[in-house]
Coordinates of C-alpha atoms and ligand atoms in Angstrom, one line a residue:
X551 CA 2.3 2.7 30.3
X552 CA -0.9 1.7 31.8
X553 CA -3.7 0.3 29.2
X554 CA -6.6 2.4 28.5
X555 CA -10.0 0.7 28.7
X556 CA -11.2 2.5 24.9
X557 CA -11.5 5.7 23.4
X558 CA -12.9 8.9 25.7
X559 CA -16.8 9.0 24.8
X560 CA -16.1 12.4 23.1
X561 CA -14.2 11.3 20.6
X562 CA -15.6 9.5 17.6
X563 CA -14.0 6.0 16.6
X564 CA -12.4 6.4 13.9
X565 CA -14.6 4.0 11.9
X566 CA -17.8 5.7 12.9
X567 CA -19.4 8.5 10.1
X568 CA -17.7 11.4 11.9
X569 CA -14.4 9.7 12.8
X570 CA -14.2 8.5 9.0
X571 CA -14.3 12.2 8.1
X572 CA -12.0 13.3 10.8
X573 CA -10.0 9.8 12.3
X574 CA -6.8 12.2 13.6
X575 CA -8.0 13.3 17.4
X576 CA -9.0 9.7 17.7
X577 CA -5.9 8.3 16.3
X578 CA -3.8 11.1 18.5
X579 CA -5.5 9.6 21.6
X580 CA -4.8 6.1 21.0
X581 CA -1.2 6.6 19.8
X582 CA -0.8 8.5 23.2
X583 CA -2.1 6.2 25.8
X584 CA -2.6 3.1 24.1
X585 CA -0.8 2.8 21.1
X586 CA -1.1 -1.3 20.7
X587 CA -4.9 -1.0 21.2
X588 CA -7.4 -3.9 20.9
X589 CA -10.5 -2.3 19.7
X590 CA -13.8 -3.1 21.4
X591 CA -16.2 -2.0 18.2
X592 CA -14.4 -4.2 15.2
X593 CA -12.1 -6.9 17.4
X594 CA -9.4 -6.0 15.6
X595 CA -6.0 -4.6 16.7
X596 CA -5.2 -0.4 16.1
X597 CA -1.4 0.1 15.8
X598 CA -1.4 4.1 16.0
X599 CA 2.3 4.6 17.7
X600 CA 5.1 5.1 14.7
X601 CA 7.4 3.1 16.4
X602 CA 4.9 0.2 17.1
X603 CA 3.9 0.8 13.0
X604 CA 7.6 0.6 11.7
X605 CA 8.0 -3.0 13.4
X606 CA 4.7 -4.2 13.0
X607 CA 5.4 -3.9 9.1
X608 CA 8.7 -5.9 9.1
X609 CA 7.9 -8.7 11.3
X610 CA 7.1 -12.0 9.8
X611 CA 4.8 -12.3 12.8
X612 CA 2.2 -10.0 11.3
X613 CA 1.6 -12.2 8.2
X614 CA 0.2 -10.0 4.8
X615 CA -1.4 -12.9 3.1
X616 CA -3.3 -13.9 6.7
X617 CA -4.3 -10.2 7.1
X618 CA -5.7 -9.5 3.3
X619 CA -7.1 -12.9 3.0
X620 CA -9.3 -12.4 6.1
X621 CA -11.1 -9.0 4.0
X622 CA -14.7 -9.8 4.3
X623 CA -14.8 -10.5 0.6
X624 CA -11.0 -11.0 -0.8
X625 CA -12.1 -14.6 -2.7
X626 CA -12.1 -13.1 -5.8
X627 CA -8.9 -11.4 -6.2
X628 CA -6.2 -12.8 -7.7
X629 CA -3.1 -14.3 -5.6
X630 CA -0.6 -11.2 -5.9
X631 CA 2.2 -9.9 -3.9
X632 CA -0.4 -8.1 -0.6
X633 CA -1.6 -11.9 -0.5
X634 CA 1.7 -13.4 0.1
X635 CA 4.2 -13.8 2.6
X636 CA 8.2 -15.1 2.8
X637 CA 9.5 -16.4 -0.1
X638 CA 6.5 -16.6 -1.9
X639 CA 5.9 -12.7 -1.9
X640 CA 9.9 -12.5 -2.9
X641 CA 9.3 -14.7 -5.8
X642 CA 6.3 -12.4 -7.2
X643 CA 8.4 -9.4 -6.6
X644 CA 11.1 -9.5 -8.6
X645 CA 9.6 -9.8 -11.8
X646 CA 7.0 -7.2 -10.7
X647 CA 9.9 -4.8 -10.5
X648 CA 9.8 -5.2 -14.4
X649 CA 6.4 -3.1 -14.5
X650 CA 7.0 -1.1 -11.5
X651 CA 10.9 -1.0 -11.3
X652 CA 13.6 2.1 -11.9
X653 CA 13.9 1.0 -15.8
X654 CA 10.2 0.9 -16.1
X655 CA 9.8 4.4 -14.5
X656 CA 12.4 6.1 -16.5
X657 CA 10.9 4.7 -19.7
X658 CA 7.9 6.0 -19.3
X659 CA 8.7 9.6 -17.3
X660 CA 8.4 11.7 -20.2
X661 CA 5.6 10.6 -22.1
X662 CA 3.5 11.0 -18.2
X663 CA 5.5 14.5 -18.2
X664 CA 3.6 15.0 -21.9
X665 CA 0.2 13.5 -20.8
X666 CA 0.4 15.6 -17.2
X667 CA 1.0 18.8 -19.4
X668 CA -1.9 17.5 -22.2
X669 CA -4.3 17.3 -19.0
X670 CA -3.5 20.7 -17.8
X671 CA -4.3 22.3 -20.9
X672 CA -7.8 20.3 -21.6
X673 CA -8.5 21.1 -18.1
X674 CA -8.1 24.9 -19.2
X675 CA -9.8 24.6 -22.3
X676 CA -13.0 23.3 -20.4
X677 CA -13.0 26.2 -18.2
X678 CA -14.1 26.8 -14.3
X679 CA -13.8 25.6 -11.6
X680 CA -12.0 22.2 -12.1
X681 CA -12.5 20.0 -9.7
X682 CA -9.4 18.5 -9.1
X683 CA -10.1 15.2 -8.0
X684 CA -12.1 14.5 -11.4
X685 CA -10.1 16.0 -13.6
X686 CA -6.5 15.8 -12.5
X687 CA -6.5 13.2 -10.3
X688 CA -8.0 10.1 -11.9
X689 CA -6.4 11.3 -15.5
X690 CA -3.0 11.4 -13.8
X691 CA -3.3 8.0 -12.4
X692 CA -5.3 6.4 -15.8
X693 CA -2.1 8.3 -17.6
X694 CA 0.0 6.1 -15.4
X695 CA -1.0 3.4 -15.5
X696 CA -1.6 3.5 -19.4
X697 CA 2.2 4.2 -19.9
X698 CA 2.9 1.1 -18.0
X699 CA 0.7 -0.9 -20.1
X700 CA 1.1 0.7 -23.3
X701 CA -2.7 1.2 -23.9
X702 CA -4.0 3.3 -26.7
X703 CA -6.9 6.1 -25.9
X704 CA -9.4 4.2 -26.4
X705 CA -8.1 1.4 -24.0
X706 CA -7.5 4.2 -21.5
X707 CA -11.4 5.5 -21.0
X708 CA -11.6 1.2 -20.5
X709 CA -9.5 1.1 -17.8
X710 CA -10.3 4.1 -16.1
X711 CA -14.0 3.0 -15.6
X712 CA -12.7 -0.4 -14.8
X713 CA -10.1 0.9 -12.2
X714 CA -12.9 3.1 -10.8
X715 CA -15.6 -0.1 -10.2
X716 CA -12.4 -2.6 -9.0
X717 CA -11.0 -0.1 -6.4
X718 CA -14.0 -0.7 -4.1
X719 CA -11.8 -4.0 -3.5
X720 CA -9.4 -2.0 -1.6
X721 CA -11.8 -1.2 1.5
X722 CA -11.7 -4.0 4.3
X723 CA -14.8 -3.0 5.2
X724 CA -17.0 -2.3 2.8
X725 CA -20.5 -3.8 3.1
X726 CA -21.5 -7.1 1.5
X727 CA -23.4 -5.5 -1.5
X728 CA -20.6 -2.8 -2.6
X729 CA -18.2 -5.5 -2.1
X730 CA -20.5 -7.8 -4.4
X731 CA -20.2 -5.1 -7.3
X732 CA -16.0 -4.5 -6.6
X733 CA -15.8 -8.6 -7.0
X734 CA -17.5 -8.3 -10.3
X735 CA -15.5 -5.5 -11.7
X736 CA -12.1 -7.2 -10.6
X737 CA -13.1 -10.3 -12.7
X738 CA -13.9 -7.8 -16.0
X739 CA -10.3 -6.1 -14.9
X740 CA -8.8 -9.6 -14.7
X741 CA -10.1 -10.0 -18.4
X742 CA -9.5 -7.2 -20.1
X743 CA -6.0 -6.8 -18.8
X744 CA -5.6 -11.0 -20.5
X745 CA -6.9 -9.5 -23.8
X746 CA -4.4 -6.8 -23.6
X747 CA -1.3 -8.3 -22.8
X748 CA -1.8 -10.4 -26.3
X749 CA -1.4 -6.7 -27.7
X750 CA 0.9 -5.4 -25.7
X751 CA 4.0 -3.7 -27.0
X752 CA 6.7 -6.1 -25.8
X753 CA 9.2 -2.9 -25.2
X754 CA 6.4 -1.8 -22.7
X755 CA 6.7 -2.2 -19.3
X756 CA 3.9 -4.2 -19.4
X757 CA 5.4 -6.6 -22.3
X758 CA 8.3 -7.0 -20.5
X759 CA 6.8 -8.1 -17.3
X760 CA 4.7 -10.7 -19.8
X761 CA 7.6 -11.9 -21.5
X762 CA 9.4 -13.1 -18.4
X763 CA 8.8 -17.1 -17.6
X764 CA 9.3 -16.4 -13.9
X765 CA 5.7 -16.2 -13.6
X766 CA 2.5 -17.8 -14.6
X767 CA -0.2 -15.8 -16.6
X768 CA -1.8 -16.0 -13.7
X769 CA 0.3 -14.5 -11.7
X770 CA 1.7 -11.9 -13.9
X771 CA -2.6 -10.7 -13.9
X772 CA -2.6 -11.2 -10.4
X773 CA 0.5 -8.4 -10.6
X774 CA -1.5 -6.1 -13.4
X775 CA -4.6 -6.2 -11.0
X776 CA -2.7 -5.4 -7.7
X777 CA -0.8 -2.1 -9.5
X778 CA -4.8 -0.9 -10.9
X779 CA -6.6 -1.7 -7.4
X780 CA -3.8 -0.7 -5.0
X781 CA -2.5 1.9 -7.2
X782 CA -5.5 4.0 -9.9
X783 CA -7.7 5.4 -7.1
X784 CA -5.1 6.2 -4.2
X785 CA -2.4 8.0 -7.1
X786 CA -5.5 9.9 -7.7
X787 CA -6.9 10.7 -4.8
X788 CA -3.5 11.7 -3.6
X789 CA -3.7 14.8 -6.2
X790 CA -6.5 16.2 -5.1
X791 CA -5.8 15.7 -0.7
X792 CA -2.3 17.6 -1.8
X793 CA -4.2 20.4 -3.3
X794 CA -6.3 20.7 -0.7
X795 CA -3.3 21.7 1.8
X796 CA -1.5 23.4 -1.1
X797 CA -3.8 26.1 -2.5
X798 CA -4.3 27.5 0.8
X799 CA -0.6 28.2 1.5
X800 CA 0.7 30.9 -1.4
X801 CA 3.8 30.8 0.2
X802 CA 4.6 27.0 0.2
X803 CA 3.4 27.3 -3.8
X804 CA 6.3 30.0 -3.6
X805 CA 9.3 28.4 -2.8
X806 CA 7.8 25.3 -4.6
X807 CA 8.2 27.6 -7.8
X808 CA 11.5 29.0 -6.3
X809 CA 12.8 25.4 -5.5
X810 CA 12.1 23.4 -8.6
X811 CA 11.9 20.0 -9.2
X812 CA 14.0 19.1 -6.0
X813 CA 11.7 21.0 -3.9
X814 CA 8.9 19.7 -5.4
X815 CA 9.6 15.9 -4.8
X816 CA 10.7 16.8 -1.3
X817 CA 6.4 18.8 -0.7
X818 CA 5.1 15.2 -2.1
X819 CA 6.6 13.0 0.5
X820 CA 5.1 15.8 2.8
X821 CA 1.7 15.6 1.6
X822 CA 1.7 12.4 1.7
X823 CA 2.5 12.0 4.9
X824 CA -0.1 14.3 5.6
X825 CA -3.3 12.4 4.4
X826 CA -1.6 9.0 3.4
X827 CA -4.2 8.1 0.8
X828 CA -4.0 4.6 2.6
X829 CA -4.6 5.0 6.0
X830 CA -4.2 1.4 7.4
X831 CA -3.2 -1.6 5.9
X832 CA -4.3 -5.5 7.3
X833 CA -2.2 -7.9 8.8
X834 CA -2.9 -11.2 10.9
X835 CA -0.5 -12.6 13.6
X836 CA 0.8 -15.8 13.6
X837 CA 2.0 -16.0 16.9
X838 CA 2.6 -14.0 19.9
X839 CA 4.5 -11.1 18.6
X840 CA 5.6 -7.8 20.9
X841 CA 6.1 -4.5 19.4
X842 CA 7.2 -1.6 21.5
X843 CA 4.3 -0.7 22.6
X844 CA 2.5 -4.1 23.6
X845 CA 1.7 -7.4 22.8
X846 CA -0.3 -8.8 20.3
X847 CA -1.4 -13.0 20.7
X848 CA -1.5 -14.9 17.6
X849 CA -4.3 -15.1 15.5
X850 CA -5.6 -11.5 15.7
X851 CA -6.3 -9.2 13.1
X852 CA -4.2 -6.4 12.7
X853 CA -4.9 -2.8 11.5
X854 CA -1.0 -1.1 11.3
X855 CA -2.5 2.8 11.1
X856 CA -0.1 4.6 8.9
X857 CA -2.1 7.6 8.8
X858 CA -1.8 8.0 12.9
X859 CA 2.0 6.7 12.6
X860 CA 2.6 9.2 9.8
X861 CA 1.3 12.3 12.8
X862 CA 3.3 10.9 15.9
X863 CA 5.1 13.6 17.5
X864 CA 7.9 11.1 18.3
X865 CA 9.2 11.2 15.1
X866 CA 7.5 14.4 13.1
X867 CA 8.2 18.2 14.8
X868 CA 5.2 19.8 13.8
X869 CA 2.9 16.8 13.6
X870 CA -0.4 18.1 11.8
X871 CA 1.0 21.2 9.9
X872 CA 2.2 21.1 6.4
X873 CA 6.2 21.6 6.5
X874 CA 6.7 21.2 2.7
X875 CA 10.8 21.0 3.0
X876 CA 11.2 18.2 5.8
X877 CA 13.9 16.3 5.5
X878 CA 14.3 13.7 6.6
X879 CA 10.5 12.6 6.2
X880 CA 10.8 8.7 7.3
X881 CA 6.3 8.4 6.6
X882 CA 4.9 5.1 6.2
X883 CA 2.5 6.5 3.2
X884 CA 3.5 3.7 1.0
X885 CA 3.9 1.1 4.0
X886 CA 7.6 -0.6 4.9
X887 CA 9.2 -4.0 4.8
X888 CA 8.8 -6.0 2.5
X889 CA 5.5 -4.9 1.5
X890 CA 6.8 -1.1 0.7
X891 CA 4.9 0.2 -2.2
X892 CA 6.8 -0.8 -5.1
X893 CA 5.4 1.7 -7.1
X894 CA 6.7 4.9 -4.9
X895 CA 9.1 6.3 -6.8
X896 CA 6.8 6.3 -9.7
X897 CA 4.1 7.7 -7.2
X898 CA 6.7 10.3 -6.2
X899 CA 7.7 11.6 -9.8
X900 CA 4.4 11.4 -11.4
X901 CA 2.6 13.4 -8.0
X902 CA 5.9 16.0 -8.2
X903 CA 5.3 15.9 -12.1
X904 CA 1.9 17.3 -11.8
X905 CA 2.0 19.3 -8.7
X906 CA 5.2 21.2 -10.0
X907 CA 3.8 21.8 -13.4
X908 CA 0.2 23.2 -11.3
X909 CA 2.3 26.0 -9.1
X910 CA 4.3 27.4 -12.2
X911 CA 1.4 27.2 -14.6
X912 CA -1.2 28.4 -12.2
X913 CA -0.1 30.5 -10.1
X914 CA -3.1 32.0 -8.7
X915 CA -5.0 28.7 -8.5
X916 CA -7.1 28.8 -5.1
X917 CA -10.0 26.4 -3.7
X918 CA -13.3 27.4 -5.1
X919 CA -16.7 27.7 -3.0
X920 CA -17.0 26.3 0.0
X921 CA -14.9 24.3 2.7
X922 CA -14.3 20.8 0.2
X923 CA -15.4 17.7 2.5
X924 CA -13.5 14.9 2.9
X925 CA -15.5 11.6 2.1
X926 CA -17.0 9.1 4.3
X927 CA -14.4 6.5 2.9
X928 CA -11.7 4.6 4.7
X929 CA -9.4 3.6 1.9
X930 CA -9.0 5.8 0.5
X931 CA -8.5 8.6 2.4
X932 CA -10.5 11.1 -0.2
X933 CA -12.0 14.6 -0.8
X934 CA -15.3 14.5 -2.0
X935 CA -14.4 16.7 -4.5
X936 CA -11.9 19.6 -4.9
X937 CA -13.5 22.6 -7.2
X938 CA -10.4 24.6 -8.1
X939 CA -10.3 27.9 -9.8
X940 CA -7.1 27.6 -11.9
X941 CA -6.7 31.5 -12.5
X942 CA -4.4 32.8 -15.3
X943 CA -2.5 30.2 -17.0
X944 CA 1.2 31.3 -17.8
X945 CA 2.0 28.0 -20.5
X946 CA 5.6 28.6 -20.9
X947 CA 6.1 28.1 -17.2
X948 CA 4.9 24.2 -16.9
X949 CA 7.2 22.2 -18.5
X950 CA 10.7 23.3 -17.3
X951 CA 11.2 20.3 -16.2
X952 CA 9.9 17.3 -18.3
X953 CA 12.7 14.7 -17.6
X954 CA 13.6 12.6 -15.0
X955 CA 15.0 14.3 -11.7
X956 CA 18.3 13.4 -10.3
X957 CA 18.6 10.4 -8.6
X958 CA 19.2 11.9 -5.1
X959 CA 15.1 12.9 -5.6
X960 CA 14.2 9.2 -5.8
X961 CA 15.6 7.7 -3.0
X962 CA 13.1 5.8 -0.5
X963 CA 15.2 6.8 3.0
X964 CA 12.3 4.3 4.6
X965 CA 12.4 1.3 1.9
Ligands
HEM2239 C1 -0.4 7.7 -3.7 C2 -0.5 6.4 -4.3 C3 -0.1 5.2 -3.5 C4 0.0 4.9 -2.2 C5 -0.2 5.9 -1.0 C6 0.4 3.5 -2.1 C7 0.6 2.9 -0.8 C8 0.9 1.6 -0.7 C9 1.1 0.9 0.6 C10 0.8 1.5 1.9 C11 1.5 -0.4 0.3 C12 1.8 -1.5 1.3 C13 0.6 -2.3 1.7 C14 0.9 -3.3 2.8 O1 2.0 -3.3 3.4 O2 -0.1 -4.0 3.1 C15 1.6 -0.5 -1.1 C16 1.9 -1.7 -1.8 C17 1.9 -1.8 -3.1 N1 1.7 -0.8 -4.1 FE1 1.3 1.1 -3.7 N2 0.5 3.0 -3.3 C18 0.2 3.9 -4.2 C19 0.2 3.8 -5.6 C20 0.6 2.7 -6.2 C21 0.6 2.6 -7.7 C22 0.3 3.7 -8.7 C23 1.0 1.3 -7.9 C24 1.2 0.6 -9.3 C25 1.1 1.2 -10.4 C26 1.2 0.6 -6.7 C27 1.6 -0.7 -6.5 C28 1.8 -1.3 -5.3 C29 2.2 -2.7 -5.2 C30 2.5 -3.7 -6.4 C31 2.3 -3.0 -3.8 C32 2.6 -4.4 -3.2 C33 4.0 -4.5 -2.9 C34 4.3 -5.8 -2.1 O3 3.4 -6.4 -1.6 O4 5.4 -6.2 -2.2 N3 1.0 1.5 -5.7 N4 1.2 0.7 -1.7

């Protein structure tokens, strides 16, 4: 295929204010004629193509700890498993699976099940319109992660406002003085999370992951901060960029009803693929490396664009519309290699959780006012807010299906 020079003058970058809102006709040009693009306006790299995306993320030429390190303003955070390559990353990992792994998930499911059905009722008791983002979102993912660390109420309303301040950290290009404040809140994050461990319930997941000598305190914070950074704001924004292509479509709420929990868990890897609440993730090469689609030389700075990967004709029928039962659904929401999110099968049931409970409980919930706009934000990919009018609530109808689904409905086809 022959290069392209850059992107047609009518369509915004999709770093620019309008291509931040709306990157996808930018992203579907560059996967189609130039999908190992080296972009003119940051320097950088844009890997749009799946293909291209899928390798990118398992070759040990694209090096993770080069590509995070080289954020304008990464000093601060601590060493974890994004900043890490090889057999470093694999020795972080492992014990990280005590916080994030299987066991960990399926001691916690029910109690987020309880706390998912505890939000839906406050939500109701407040009244309307809800705006989803606010008030499901960010209590979903503060429910999660306060499972995982075993935090009392109090220590929840803490970390929420803590997550919210630190998760500035996970924009590459945020400017110098937002940066400034997300370095500051990581260091009060870093802190309170070392207070808390010395509290911890050691059957937590959190107290197990402490009481394993595998890794330092350091270390084990550097793992703490990574799951509140990477995960609090994208696991919330996620909720309410799945009820924005949800609540429009009465008949995909349908046969999410019909379907159940299986159904349900198949509609989140959907949405997410949709609006992957990470849209790109950072990588530097360490030397020449070819991916299907081009060649990269060492030392450049990598963007692998999951969001554009995640629409690519080549792999997804249907690209752009909402096809709530595909299966297979290979999307790079949570990444691939050995960097794959190793938090999304807790992602999965906790989103599925939620989202299930919302169609049988509500089932006339639709959008309220007008169009919602999606922020100017580039990770993550976010609504500005999401005002929902919940309709009648039918109570009985939420909680069918509390425990943990079947293991066929966790697998990760793409780990
Ligand atoms: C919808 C929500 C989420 C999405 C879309 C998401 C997506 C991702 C992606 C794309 C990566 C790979 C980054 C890379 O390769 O550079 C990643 C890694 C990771 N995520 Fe998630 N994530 C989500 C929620 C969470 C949550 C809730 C947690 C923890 C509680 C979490 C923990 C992690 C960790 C620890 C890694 C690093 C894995 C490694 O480097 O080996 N994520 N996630």
């Amino acid at each position: 295929m022959t290069k392209a020079a850059g992107l047609p003058a009518h369509l915004a970058h999709p770093f620019s204010p309008a291509g931040r809102i709306d990157p996808y006709p930018a992203y579907a040009w560059l996967r189609t004629h130039d999908p190992v693009h080296r972009d003119p306006m940051t320097g950088m790299w844009l890997v749009t193509g799946y293909a291209d995306c899928a390798a990118l993320l398992k070759d040990p030429a694209f090096s993770a700890a080069s590509g995070q390190r080289e954020r304008s303003r990464d000093d601060d955070l601590p060493v974890s498993m994004l900043t890490t390559d090889g057999l470093d990353h694999t020795r972080l990992r492992a014990p990280g699976a005590l916080l994030l792994g299987p066991a960990a998930l399926a001691s916690v499911a029910d109690a987020i099940a309880a706390d998912a059905d505890a939000l839906l009722d406050r939500a109701v008791e407040r009244g309307v319109p809800v705006d989803a983002v606010e008030e499901l979102g960010a209590p979903l993912a503060t429910a999660v992660l306060a499972r995982l660390f075993g935090l009392s109420e109090d220590g929840r309303a803490t970390l929420a406002a803590l997550a919210r301040a630190a998760s500035v950290n996970l924009d590459p290009l945020a400017p110098p003085q937002i940066a400034r404040v997300g370095r500051a809140a990581m260091g009060e994050l870093t802190r309170f999370l070392d207070a808390h461990t010395d509290r911890a319930d050691p059957h937590c997941p959190l107290g197990r992951l402490a009481a394993d000598t595998r890794l330092t305190r350091q270390e084990m914070l550097g793992v703490l901060g990574l799951a509140v950074v990477g995960g609090w704001q994208p696991l919330a924004e996620a909720v309410g960029n799945a009820l924005y292509w949800l609540l429009p479509r009465p008949e995909v709420r349908a046969a999410l009803r019909a379907g159940g929990r299986d159904a349900a868990d198949t509609a989140v890897d959907e949405l997410l693929r949709l609006e992957a609440p990470i849209p790109f993730t950072a990588r530097v090469t360490v030397h020449d490396a070819e991916l299907p689609g081009g060649r990269v030389p060492a030392g450049q700075r990598v963007l692998a664009v999951l969001a554009a990967a995640n629409r690519d004709p080549a792999v997804f029928a249907d690209p752009d519309g909402l096809v709530w039962d595909r299966r297979p659904n290979p999307h790079l929401a949570f990444g691939g290699g050995p960097h794959f999110c190793l938090a999304a099968r807790l992602v999965k049931q906790s989103g599925a959780t939620l989202l299930g409970r919302i169609v049988r409980r509500f089932p006339e919930a639709v959008i309220a006012g007008p169009d919602p706009r999606w922020a100017p934000s580039l990770i993550p990919r976010r609504l500005t807010a999401l005002p929902v009018d919940l309709g009648t609530d039918v109570p009985d109808a939420g909680s069918r299906d509390a425990g943990v689904p079947d293991a066929a409905g966790l697998q990760d086809a793409h780990a």
